[in-house]
């Protein structure tokens, strides 16, 4: 494994490496559950890091429980579409996104508490460019996240809770099947990964890209507000993974976990920093180099590491110089055939 980071010898050995302020250990590793031969030790480590430590998934399970327990209207109330409980969900989601995306932006970009340690891209977020609404990257990203993003997030939750309350979507209770109840938390990120790859590839279809996805890709250098900054059409498509629960029974807490996973990890995964450092040690994984490369190079890493579709379909960039050379050759061939 190659270790190349800022302040280390060798970080500027290649033209590709010089494009990055921080390049984490490479090659980037995909989920061991889809690797051959099977490696049980790595599988256990993969699960432990994502579920049995301070990590996004564990934090989101706790957040979903707190939301359901204290800030969620009951299904009896949700039987009838009414402004009161819909507004409650909207305000709750608005507060959550401002707290997470806004908090990360303040910490990393306004107060610069971590300076540029573990920051992938050496560039600052854009200002004074006509590429962005209001000629400001952060203001552009906040606008699309807080208007279209929160509206569609809320609409999908309202739809699911109304459908569950009226028997159109199946409901799962703890007493029905406690094993499956717990398993759904573990399986949800895998399903989101599966869904994300295919809708993301669709969003890169040229007509749909120009119509919608290009707005998100204004961000070649990303910050916390970039992740959920999308065109309304993309929000409609991106968040549609939750519709699986019209077929697969779930509890309202699973819906909350699912939707918060999609909306809030969009902010954390686009932080622009690999992790949150405390006393020079990474305490919480945040942005991924894998997706950071997608924003820089576009035609690679359409999915994420939970389900390695990119590796199977030849669009995987593992962060090494050799992989980058293959990527450039692949892009050259595609440009000749287009």
mmCIF file with all atom_site columns, N, CA and C in Angstrom, residues 190-254:
data_model
loop_
_atom_site.group_PDB
_atom_site.id
_atom_site.type_symbol
_atom_site.label_atom_id
_atom_site.label_alt_id
_atom_site.label_comp_id
_atom_site.label_asym_id
_atom_site.label_entity_id
_atom_site.label_seq_id
_atom_site.pdbx_PDB_ins_code
_atom_site.Cartn_x
_atom_site.Cartn_y
_atom_site.Cartn_z
_atom_site.occupancy
_atom_site.B_iso_or_equiv
_atom_site.pdbx_formal_charge
_atom_site.auth_seq_id
_atom_site.auth_comp_id
_atom_site.auth_asym_id
_atom_site.auth_atom_id
_atom_site.pdbx_PDB_model_num
ATOM 1   N N  . UNK A 1 190 ? -26.128 -0.639 2.114   1.00 0.00 ? 190 UNK A N  1
ATOM 2   C CA . UNK A 1 190 ? -25.798 -1.453 0.939   1.00 0.00 ? 190 UNK A CA 1
ATOM 3   C C  . UNK A 1 190 ? -26.806 -1.181 -0.176  1.00 0.00 ? 190 UNK A C  1
ATOM 4   N N  . UNK A 1 191 ? -28.092 -1.123 0.189   1.00 0.00 ? 191 UNK A N  1
ATOM 5   C CA . UNK A 1 191 ? -29.114 -0.820 -0.811  1.00 0.00 ? 191 UNK A CA 1
ATOM 6   C C  . UNK A 1 191 ? -28.930 0.599  -1.369  1.00 0.00 ? 191 UNK A C  1
ATOM 7   N N  . UNK A 1 192 ? -28.643 1.559  -0.479  1.00 0.00 ? 192 UNK A N  1
ATOM 8   C CA . UNK A 1 192 ? -28.413 2.931  -0.931  1.00 0.00 ? 192 UNK A CA 1
ATOM 9   C C  . UNK A 1 192 ? -27.254 2.972  -1.915  1.00 0.00 ? 192 UNK A C  1
ATOM 10  N N  . UNK A 1 193 ? -26.203 2.202  -1.634  1.00 0.00 ? 193 UNK A N  1
ATOM 11  C CA . UNK A 1 193 ? -25.041 2.141  -2.527  1.00 0.00 ? 193 UNK A CA 1
ATOM 12  C C  . UNK A 1 193 ? -25.429 1.570  -3.883  1.00 0.00 ? 193 UNK A C  1
ATOM 13  N N  . UNK A 1 194 ? -26.196 0.490  -3.881  1.00 0.00 ? 194 UNK A N  1
ATOM 14  C CA . UNK A 1 194 ? -26.669 -0.140 -5.122  1.00 0.00 ? 194 UNK A CA 1
ATOM 15  C C  . UNK A 1 194 ? -27.471 0.864  -5.949  1.00 0.00 ? 194 UNK A C  1
ATOM 16  N N  . UNK A 1 195 ? -28.428 1.498  -5.299  1.00 0.00 ? 195 UNK A N  1
ATOM 17  C CA . UNK A 1 195 ? -29.299 2.456  -5.968  1.00 0.00 ? 195 UNK A CA 1
ATOM 18  C C  . UNK A 1 195 ? -28.505 3.654  -6.476  1.00 0.00 ? 195 UNK A C  1
ATOM 19  N N  . UNK A 1 196 ? -27.586 4.161  -5.647  1.00 0.00 ? 196 UNK A N  1
ATOM 20  C CA . UNK A 1 196 ? -26.830 5.356  -5.996  1.00 0.00 ? 196 UNK A CA 1
ATOM 21  C C  . UNK A 1 196 ? -26.013 5.166  -7.273  1.00 0.00 ? 196 UNK A C  1
ATOM 22  N N  . UNK A 1 197 ? -25.363 4.014  -7.403  1.00 0.00 ? 197 UNK A N  1
ATOM 23  C CA . UNK A 1 197 ? -24.543 3.803  -8.601  1.00 0.00 ? 197 UNK A CA 1
ATOM 24  C C  . UNK A 1 197 ? -25.384 3.920  -9.861  1.00 0.00 ? 197 UNK A C  1
ATOM 25  N N  . UNK A 1 198 ? -26.519 3.238  -9.895  1.00 0.00 ? 198 UNK A N  1
ATOM 26  C CA . UNK A 1 198 ? -27.302 3.187  -11.122 1.00 0.00 ? 198 UNK A CA 1
ATOM 27  C C  . UNK A 1 198 ? -27.969 4.514  -11.442 1.00 0.00 ? 198 UNK A C  1
ATOM 28  N N  . UNK A 1 199 ? -28.504 5.221  -10.438 1.00 0.00 ? 199 UNK A N  1
ATOM 29  C CA . UNK A 1 199 ? -29.108 6.514  -10.742 1.00 0.00 ? 199 UNK A CA 1
ATOM 30  C C  . UNK A 1 199 ? -28.025 7.539  -11.074 1.00 0.00 ? 199 UNK A C  1
ATOM 31  N N  . UNK A 1 200 ? -26.852 7.372  -10.475 1.00 0.00 ? 200 UNK A N  1
ATOM 32  C CA . UNK A 1 200 ? -25.757 8.299  -10.759 1.00 0.00 ? 200 UNK A CA 1
ATOM 33  C C  . UNK A 1 200 ? -25.256 8.123  -12.194 1.00 0.00 ? 200 UNK A C  1
ATOM 34  N N  . UNK A 1 201 ? -25.148 6.877  -12.638 1.00 0.00 ? 201 UNK A N  1
ATOM 35  C CA . UNK A 1 201 ? -24.776 6.648  -14.036 1.00 0.00 ? 201 UNK A CA 1
ATOM 36  C C  . UNK A 1 201 ? -25.813 7.252  -14.971 1.00 0.00 ? 201 UNK A C  1
ATOM 37  N N  . UNK A 1 202 ? -27.080 7.125  -14.599 1.00 0.00 ? 202 UNK A N  1
ATOM 38  C CA . UNK A 1 202 ? -28.156 7.696  -15.410 1.00 0.00 ? 202 UNK A CA 1
ATOM 39  C C  . UNK A 1 202 ? -28.029 9.221  -15.451 1.00 0.00 ? 202 UNK A C  1
ATOM 40  N N  . UNK A 1 203 ? -27.684 9.826  -14.315 1.00 0.00 ? 203 UNK A N  1
ATOM 41  C CA . UNK A 1 203 ? -27.535 11.275 -14.254 1.00 0.00 ? 203 UNK A CA 1
ATOM 42  C C  . UNK A 1 203 ? -26.356 11.775 -15.091 1.00 0.00 ? 203 UNK A C  1
ATOM 43  N N  . UNK A 1 204 ? -25.429 10.880 -15.430 1.00 0.00 ? 204 UNK A N  1
ATOM 44  C CA . UNK A 1 204 ? -24.320 11.256 -16.300 1.00 0.00 ? 204 UNK A CA 1
ATOM 45  C C  . UNK A 1 204 ? -24.654 11.033 -17.782 1.00 0.00 ? 204 UNK A C  1
ATOM 46  N N  . UNK A 1 205 ? -25.855 10.564 -18.082 1.00 0.00 ? 205 UNK A N  1
ATOM 47  C CA . UNK A 1 205 ? -26.327 10.519 -19.479 1.00 0.00 ? 205 UNK A CA 1
ATOM 48  C C  . UNK A 1 205 ? -26.398 11.967 -19.969 1.00 0.00 ? 205 UNK A C  1
ATOM 49  N N  . UNK A 1 206 ? -25.734 12.314 -21.077 1.00 0.00 ? 206 UNK A N  1
ATOM 50  C CA . UNK A 1 206 ? -25.553 13.722 -21.448 1.00 0.00 ? 206 UNK A CA 1
ATOM 51  C C  . UNK A 1 206 ? -26.786 14.612 -21.357 1.00 0.00 ? 206 UNK A C  1
ATOM 52  N N  . UNK A 1 207 ? -27.963 14.200 -21.899 1.00 0.00 ? 207 UNK A N  1
ATOM 53  C CA . UNK A 1 207 ? -29.119 15.104 -21.774 1.00 0.00 ? 207 UNK A CA 1
ATOM 54  C C  . UNK A 1 207 ? -29.518 15.378 -20.326 1.00 0.00 ? 207 UNK A C  1
ATOM 55  N N  . UNK A 1 208 ? -29.498 14.321 -19.480 1.00 0.00 ? 208 UNK A N  1
ATOM 56  C CA . UNK A 1 208 ? -29.878 14.496 -18.082 1.00 0.00 ? 208 UNK A CA 1
ATOM 57  C C  . UNK A 1 208 ? -28.781 15.222 -17.304 1.00 0.00 ? 208 UNK A C  1
ATOM 58  N N  . UNK A 1 209 ? -27.537 14.986 -17.700 1.00 0.00 ? 209 UNK A N  1
ATOM 59  C CA . UNK A 1 209 ? -26.431 15.700 -17.056 1.00 0.00 ? 209 UNK A CA 1
ATOM 60  C C  . UNK A 1 209 ? -26.561 17.199 -17.278 1.00 0.00 ? 209 UNK A C  1
ATOM 61  N N  . UNK A 1 210 ? -26.800 17.593 -18.527 1.00 0.00 ? 210 UNK A N  1
ATOM 62  C CA . UNK A 1 210 ? -26.918 19.025 -18.834 1.00 0.00 ? 210 UNK A CA 1
ATOM 63  C C  . UNK A 1 210 ? -28.133 19.643 -18.149 1.00 0.00 ? 210 UNK A C  1
ATOM 64  N N  . UNK A 1 211 ? -29.218 18.881 -18.083 1.00 0.00 ? 211 UNK A N  1
ATOM 65  C CA . UNK A 1 211 ? -30.449 19.387 -17.491 1.00 0.00 ? 211 UNK A CA 1
ATOM 66  C C  . UNK A 1 211 ? -30.353 19.520 -15.976 1.00 0.00 ? 211 UNK A C  1
ATOM 67  N N  . UNK A 1 212 ? -29.727 18.554 -15.308 1.00 0.00 ? 212 UNK A N  1
ATOM 68  C CA . UNK A 1 212 ? -29.796 18.500 -13.849 1.00 0.00 ? 212 UNK A CA 1
ATOM 69  C C  . UNK A 1 212 ? -28.448 18.315 -13.148 1.00 0.00 ? 212 UNK A C  1
ATOM 70  N N  . UNK A 1 213 ? -27.722 17.255 -13.491 1.00 0.00 ? 213 UNK A N  1
ATOM 71  C CA . UNK A 1 213 ? -26.566 16.869 -12.682 1.00 0.00 ? 213 UNK A CA 1
ATOM 72  C C  . UNK A 1 213 ? -25.404 17.855 -12.781 1.00 0.00 ? 213 UNK A C  1
ATOM 73  N N  . UNK A 1 214 ? -25.361 18.632 -13.855 1.00 0.00 ? 214 UNK A N  1
ATOM 74  C CA . UNK A 1 214 ? -24.279 19.618 -14.009 1.00 0.00 ? 214 UNK A CA 1
ATOM 75  C C  . UNK A 1 214 ? -24.269 20.604 -12.854 1.00 0.00 ? 214 UNK A C  1
ATOM 76  N N  . UNK A 1 215 ? -25.426 20.872 -12.260 1.00 0.00 ? 215 UNK A N  1
ATOM 77  C CA . UNK A 1 215 ? -25.479 21.797 -11.131 1.00 0.00 ? 215 UNK A CA 1
ATOM 78  C C  . UNK A 1 215 ? -24.646 21.276 -9.965  1.00 0.00 ? 215 UNK A C  1
ATOM 79  N N  . UNK A 1 216 ? -24.770 19.986 -9.671  1.00 0.00 ? 216 UNK A N  1
ATOM 80  C CA . UNK A 1 216 ? -23.975 19.391 -8.591  1.00 0.00 ? 216 UNK A CA 1
ATOM 81  C C  . UNK A 1 216 ? -22.495 19.392 -8.949  1.00 0.00 ? 216 UNK A C  1
ATOM 82  N N  . UNK A 1 217 ? -22.182 19.181 -10.219 1.00 0.00 ? 217 UNK A N  1
ATOM 83  C CA . UNK A 1 217 ? -20.790 19.082 -10.645 1.00 0.00 ? 217 UNK A CA 1
ATOM 84  C C  . UNK A 1 217 ? -20.126 20.439 -10.877 1.00 0.00 ? 217 UNK A C  1
ATOM 85  N N  . UNK A 1 218 ? -20.840 21.511 -10.566 1.00 0.00 ? 218 UNK A N  1
ATOM 86  C CA . UNK A 1 218 ? -20.137 22.790 -10.481 1.00 0.00 ? 218 UNK A CA 1
ATOM 87  C C  . UNK A 1 218 ? -19.017 22.686 -9.442  1.00 0.00 ? 218 UNK A C  1
ATOM 88  N N  . UNK A 1 219 ? -19.229 21.809 -8.492  1.00 0.00 ? 219 UNK A N  1
ATOM 89  C CA . UNK A 1 219 ? -18.300 21.643 -7.381  1.00 0.00 ? 219 UNK A CA 1
ATOM 90  C C  . UNK A 1 219 ? -17.193 20.660 -7.747  1.00 0.00 ? 219 UNK A C  1
ATOM 91  N N  . UNK A 1 220 ? -16.128 21.143 -8.349  1.00 0.00 ? 220 UNK A N  1
ATOM 92  C CA . UNK A 1 220 ? -14.968 20.275 -8.582  1.00 0.00 ? 220 UNK A CA 1
ATOM 93  C C  . UNK A 1 220 ? -14.123 20.183 -7.327  1.00 0.00 ? 220 UNK A C  1
ATOM 94  N N  . UNK A 1 221 ? -14.208 21.183 -6.490  1.00 0.00 ? 221 UNK A N  1
ATOM 95  C CA . UNK A 1 221 ? -13.601 21.195 -5.163  1.00 0.00 ? 221 UNK A CA 1
ATOM 96  C C  . UNK A 1 221 ? -14.760 21.317 -4.188  1.00 0.00 ? 221 UNK A C  1
ATOM 97  N N  . UNK A 1 222 ? -14.941 20.333 -3.336  1.00 0.00 ? 222 UNK A N  1
ATOM 98  C CA . UNK A 1 222 ? -16.184 20.261 -2.560  1.00 0.00 ? 222 UNK A CA 1
ATOM 99  C C  . UNK A 1 222 ? -16.014 20.727 -1.122  1.00 0.00 ? 222 UNK A C  1
ATOM 100 N N  . UNK A 1 223 ? -17.140 21.163 -0.556  1.00 0.00 ? 223 UNK A N  1
ATOM 101 C CA . UNK A 1 223 ? -17.241 21.484 0.863   1.00 0.00 ? 223 UNK A CA 1
ATOM 102 C C  . UNK A 1 223 ? -18.503 20.857 1.419   1.00 0.00 ? 223 UNK A C  1
ATOM 103 N N  . UNK A 1 224 ? -18.750 20.971 2.728   1.00 0.00 ? 224 UNK A N  1
ATOM 104 C CA . UNK A 1 224 ? -19.893 20.287 3.351   1.00 0.00 ? 224 UNK A CA 1
ATOM 105 C C  . UNK A 1 224 ? -21.243 20.602 2.733   1.00 0.00 ? 224 UNK A C  1
ATOM 106 N N  . UNK A 1 225 ? -21.414 21.826 2.221   1.00 0.00 ? 225 UNK A N  1
ATOM 107 C CA . UNK A 1 225 ? -22.697 22.178 1.623   1.00 0.00 ? 225 UNK A CA 1
ATOM 108 C C  . UNK A 1 225 ? -22.842 21.654 0.202   1.00 0.00 ? 225 UNK A C  1
ATOM 109 N N  . UNK A 1 226 ? -21.747 21.147 -0.384  1.00 0.00 ? 226 UNK A N  1
ATOM 110 C CA . UNK A 1 226 ? -21.787 20.694 -1.779  1.00 0.00 ? 226 UNK A CA 1
ATOM 111 C C  . UNK A 1 226 ? -22.566 19.396 -1.962  1.00 0.00 ? 226 UNK A C  1
ATOM 112 N N  . UNK A 1 227 ? -22.526 18.522 -0.966  1.00 0.00 ? 227 UNK A N  1
ATOM 113 C CA . UNK A 1 227 ? -23.066 17.183 -1.140  1.00 0.00 ? 227 UNK A CA 1
ATOM 114 C C  . UNK A 1 227 ? -24.539 17.136 -1.455  1.00 0.00 ? 227 UNK A C  1
ATOM 115 N N  . UNK A 1 228 ? -25.322 17.999 -0.827  1.00 0.00 ? 228 UNK A N  1
ATOM 116 C CA . UNK A 1 228 ? -26.776 17.975 -1.010  1.00 0.00 ? 228 UNK A CA 1
ATOM 117 C C  . UNK A 1 228 ? -27.233 19.090 -1.952  1.00 0.00 ? 228 UNK A C  1
ATOM 118 N N  . UNK A 1 229 ? -26.267 19.747 -2.584  1.00 0.00 ? 229 UNK A N  1
ATOM 119 C CA . UNK A 1 229 ? -26.583 20.808 -3.538  1.00 0.00 ? 229 UNK A CA 1
ATOM 120 C C  . UNK A 1 229 ? -26.849 20.187 -4.898  1.00 0.00 ? 229 UNK A C  1
ATOM 121 N N  . UNK A 1 230 ? -28.117 20.083 -5.258  1.00 0.00 ? 230 UNK A N  1
ATOM 122 C CA . UNK A 1 230 ? -28.530 19.400 -6.483  1.00 0.00 ? 230 UNK A CA 1
ATOM 123 C C  . UNK A 1 230 ? -29.714 20.122 -7.116  1.00 0.00 ? 230 UNK A C  1
ATOM 124 N N  . UNK A 1 231 ? -29.895 19.855 -8.386  1.00 0.00 ? 231 UNK A N  1
ATOM 125 C CA . UNK A 1 231 ? -31.085 20.313 -9.111  1.00 0.00 ? 231 UNK A CA 1
ATOM 126 C C  . UNK A 1 231 ? -32.296 19.543 -8.563  1.00 0.00 ? 231 UNK A C  1
ATOM 127 N N  . UNK A 1 232 ? -33.492 20.145 -8.542  1.00 0.00 ? 232 UNK A N  1
ATOM 128 C CA . UNK A 1 232 ? -34.683 19.425 -8.055  1.00 0.00 ? 232 UNK A CA 1
ATOM 129 C C  . UNK A 1 232 ? -34.892 18.066 -8.718  1.00 0.00 ? 232 UNK A C  1
ATOM 130 N N  . UNK A 1 233 ? -34.603 17.940 -9.998  1.00 0.00 ? 233 UNK A N  1
ATOM 131 C CA . UNK A 1 233 ? -34.758 16.642 -10.667 1.00 0.00 ? 233 UNK A CA 1
ATOM 132 C C  . UNK A 1 233 ? -33.817 15.618 -10.055 1.00 0.00 ? 233 UNK A C  1
ATOM 133 N N  . UNK A 1 234 ? -32.604 16.050 -9.729  1.00 0.00 ? 234 UNK A N  1
ATOM 134 C CA . UNK A 1 234 ? -31.661 15.111 -9.113  1.00 0.00 ? 234 UNK A CA 1
ATOM 135 C C  . UNK A 1 234 ? -32.081 14.741 -7.701  1.00 0.00 ? 234 UNK A C  1
ATOM 136 N N  . UNK A 1 235 ? -32.592 15.698 -6.936  1.00 0.00 ? 235 UNK A N  1
ATOM 137 C CA . UNK A 1 235 ? -33.098 15.357 -5.601  1.00 0.00 ? 235 UNK A CA 1
ATOM 138 C C  . UNK A 1 235 ? -34.215 14.309 -5.704  1.00 0.00 ? 235 UNK A C  1
ATOM 139 N N  . UNK A 1 236 ? -35.110 14.503 -6.668  1.00 0.00 ? 236 UNK A N  1
ATOM 140 C CA . UNK A 1 236 ? -36.203 13.546 -6.874  1.00 0.00 ? 236 UNK A CA 1
ATOM 141 C C  . UNK A 1 236 ? -35.658 12.145 -7.134  1.00 0.00 ? 236 UNK A C  1
ATOM 142 N N  . UNK A 1 237 ? -34.628 12.036 -7.962  1.00 0.00 ? 237 UNK A N  1
ATOM 143 C CA . UNK A 1 237 ? -34.053 10.739 -8.328  1.00 0.00 ? 237 UNK A CA 1
ATOM 144 C C  . UNK A 1 237 ? -33.180 10.187 -7.202  1.00 0.00 ? 237 UNK A C  1
ATOM 145 N N  . UNK A 1 238 ? -32.307 11.014 -6.667  1.00 0.00 ? 238 UNK A N  1
ATOM 146 C CA . UNK A 1 238 ? -31.333 10.595 -5.655  1.00 0.00 ? 238 UNK A CA 1
ATOM 147 C C  . UNK A 1 238 ? -32.005 10.026 -4.406  1.00 0.00 ? 238 UNK A C  1
ATOM 148 N N  . UNK A 1 239 ? -33.069 10.671 -3.949  1.00 0.00 ? 239 UNK A N  1
ATOM 149 C CA . UNK A 1 239 ? -33.719 10.259 -2.706  1.00 0.00 ? 239 UNK A CA 1
ATOM 150 C C  . UNK A 1 239 ? -34.746 9.145  -2.900  1.00 0.00 ? 239 UNK A C  1
ATOM 151 N N  . UNK A 1 240 ? -34.952 8.715  -4.137  1.00 0.00 ? 240 UNK A N  1
ATOM 152 C CA . UNK A 1 240 ? -36.005 7.735  -4.415  1.00 0.00 ? 240 UNK A CA 1
ATOM 153 C C  . UNK A 1 240 ? -35.690 6.338  -3.906  1.00 0.00 ? 240 UNK A C  1
ATOM 154 N N  . UNK A 1 241 ? -34.474 6.110  -3.410  1.00 0.00 ? 241 UNK A N  1
ATOM 155 C CA . UNK A 1 241 ? -34.138 4.768  -2.903  1.00 0.00 ? 241 UNK A CA 1
ATOM 156 C C  . UNK A 1 241 ? -35.058 4.344  -1.763  1.00 0.00 ? 241 UNK A C  1
ATOM 157 N N  . UNK A 1 242 ? -35.626 5.310  -1.034  1.00 0.00 ? 242 UNK A N  1
ATOM 158 C CA . UNK A 1 242 ? -36.486 4.977  0.105   1.00 0.00 ? 242 UNK A CA 1
ATOM 159 C C  . UNK A 1 242 ? -37.782 4.311  -0.347  1.00 0.00 ? 242 UNK A C  1
ATOM 160 N N  . UNK A 1 243 ? -38.135 4.416  -1.620  1.00 0.00 ? 243 UNK A N  1
ATOM 161 C CA . UNK A 1 243 ? -39.386 3.836  -2.113  1.00 0.00 ? 243 UNK A CA 1
ATOM 162 C C  . UNK A 1 243 ? -39.379 2.316  -2.058  1.00 0.00 ? 243 UNK A C  1
ATOM 163 N N  . UNK A 1 244 ? -38.207 1.712  -1.819  1.00 0.00 ? 244 UNK A N  1
ATOM 164 C CA . UNK A 1 244 ? -38.159 0.253  -1.669  1.00 0.00 ? 244 UNK A CA 1
ATOM 165 C C  . UNK A 1 244 ? -39.048 -0.198 -0.514  1.00 0.00 ? 244 UNK A C  1
ATOM 166 N N  . UNK A 1 245 ? -39.303 0.707  0.423   1.00 0.00 ? 245 UNK A N  1
ATOM 167 C CA . UNK A 1 245 ? -40.106 0.333  1.588   1.00 0.00 ? 245 UNK A CA 1
ATOM 168 C C  . UNK A 1 245 ? -41.607 0.347  1.312   1.00 0.00 ? 245 UNK A C  1
ATOM 169 N N  . UNK A 1 246 ? -41.982 0.538  0.063   1.00 0.00 ? 246 UNK A N  1
ATOM 170 C CA . UNK A 1 246 ? -43.347 0.222  -0.337  1.00 0.00 ? 246 UNK A CA 1
ATOM 171 C C  . UNK A 1 246 ? -43.480 -1.289 -0.529  1.00 0.00 ? 246 UNK A C  1
ATOM 172 N N  . UNK A 1 247 ? -42.334 -1.968 -0.607  1.00 0.00 ? 247 UNK A N  1
ATOM 173 C CA . UNK A 1 247 ? -42.318 -3.423 -0.779  1.00 0.00 ? 247 UNK A CA 1
ATOM 174 C C  . UNK A 1 247 ? -41.700 -4.108 0.435   1.00 0.00 ? 247 UNK A C  1
ATOM 175 N N  . UNK A 1 248 ? -40.577 -3.584 0.907   1.00 0.00 ? 248 UNK A N  1
ATOM 176 C CA . UNK A 1 248 ? -39.878 -4.162 2.056   1.00 0.00 ? 248 UNK A CA 1
ATOM 177 C C  . UNK A 1 248 ? -40.375 -3.487 3.327   1.00 0.00 ? 248 UNK A C  1
ATOM 178 N N  . UNK A 1 249 ? -40.978 -4.271 4.206   1.00 0.00 ? 249 UNK A N  1
ATOM 179 C CA . UNK A 1 249 ? -41.552 -3.720 5.437   1.00 0.00 ? 249 UNK A CA 1
ATOM 180 C C  . UNK A 1 249 ? -40.487 -3.038 6.284   1.00 0.00 ? 249 UNK A C  1
ATOM 181 N N  . UNK A 1 250 ? -40.860 -1.924 6.906   1.00 0.00 ? 250 UNK A N  1
ATOM 182 C CA . UNK A 1 250 ? -39.933 -1.162 7.739   1.00 0.00 ? 250 UNK A CA 1
ATOM 183 C C  . UNK A 1 250 ? -40.704 -0.479 8.854   1.00 0.00 ? 250 UNK A C  1
ATOM 184 N N  . UNK A 1 251 ? -39.967 -0.064 9.856   1.00 0.00 ? 251 UNK A N  1
ATOM 185 C CA . UNK A 1 251 ? -40.500 0.733  10.953  1.00 0.00 ? 251 UNK A CA 1
ATOM 186 C C  . UNK A 1 251 ? -40.196 2.204  10.636  1.00 0.00 ? 251 UNK A C  1
ATOM 187 N N  . UNK A 1 252 ? -40.960 3.154  11.166  1.00 0.00 ? 252 UNK A N  1
ATOM 188 C CA . UNK A 1 252 ? -40.619 4.561  10.926  1.00 0.00 ? 252 UNK A CA 1
ATOM 189 C C  . UNK A 1 252 ? -39.168 4.918  11.245  1.00 0.00 ? 252 UNK A C  1
ATOM 190 N N  . UNK A 1 253 ? -38.581 4.246  12.234  1.00 0.00 ? 253 UNK A N  1
ATOM 191 C CA . UNK A 1 253 ? -37.182 4.544  12.567  1.00 0.00 ? 253 UNK A CA 1
ATOM 192 C C  . UNK A 1 253 ? -36.249 4.148  11.423  1.00 0.00 ? 253 UNK A C  1
ATOM 193 N N  . UNK A 1 254 ? -36.607 3.107  10.669  1.00 0.00 ? 254 UNK A N  1
ATOM 194 C CA . UNK A 1 254 ? -35.807 2.731  9.502   1.00 0.00 ? 254 UNK A CA 1
ATOM 195 C C  . UNK A 1 254 ? -35.918 3.791  8.402   1.00 0.00 ? 254 UNK A C  1
#
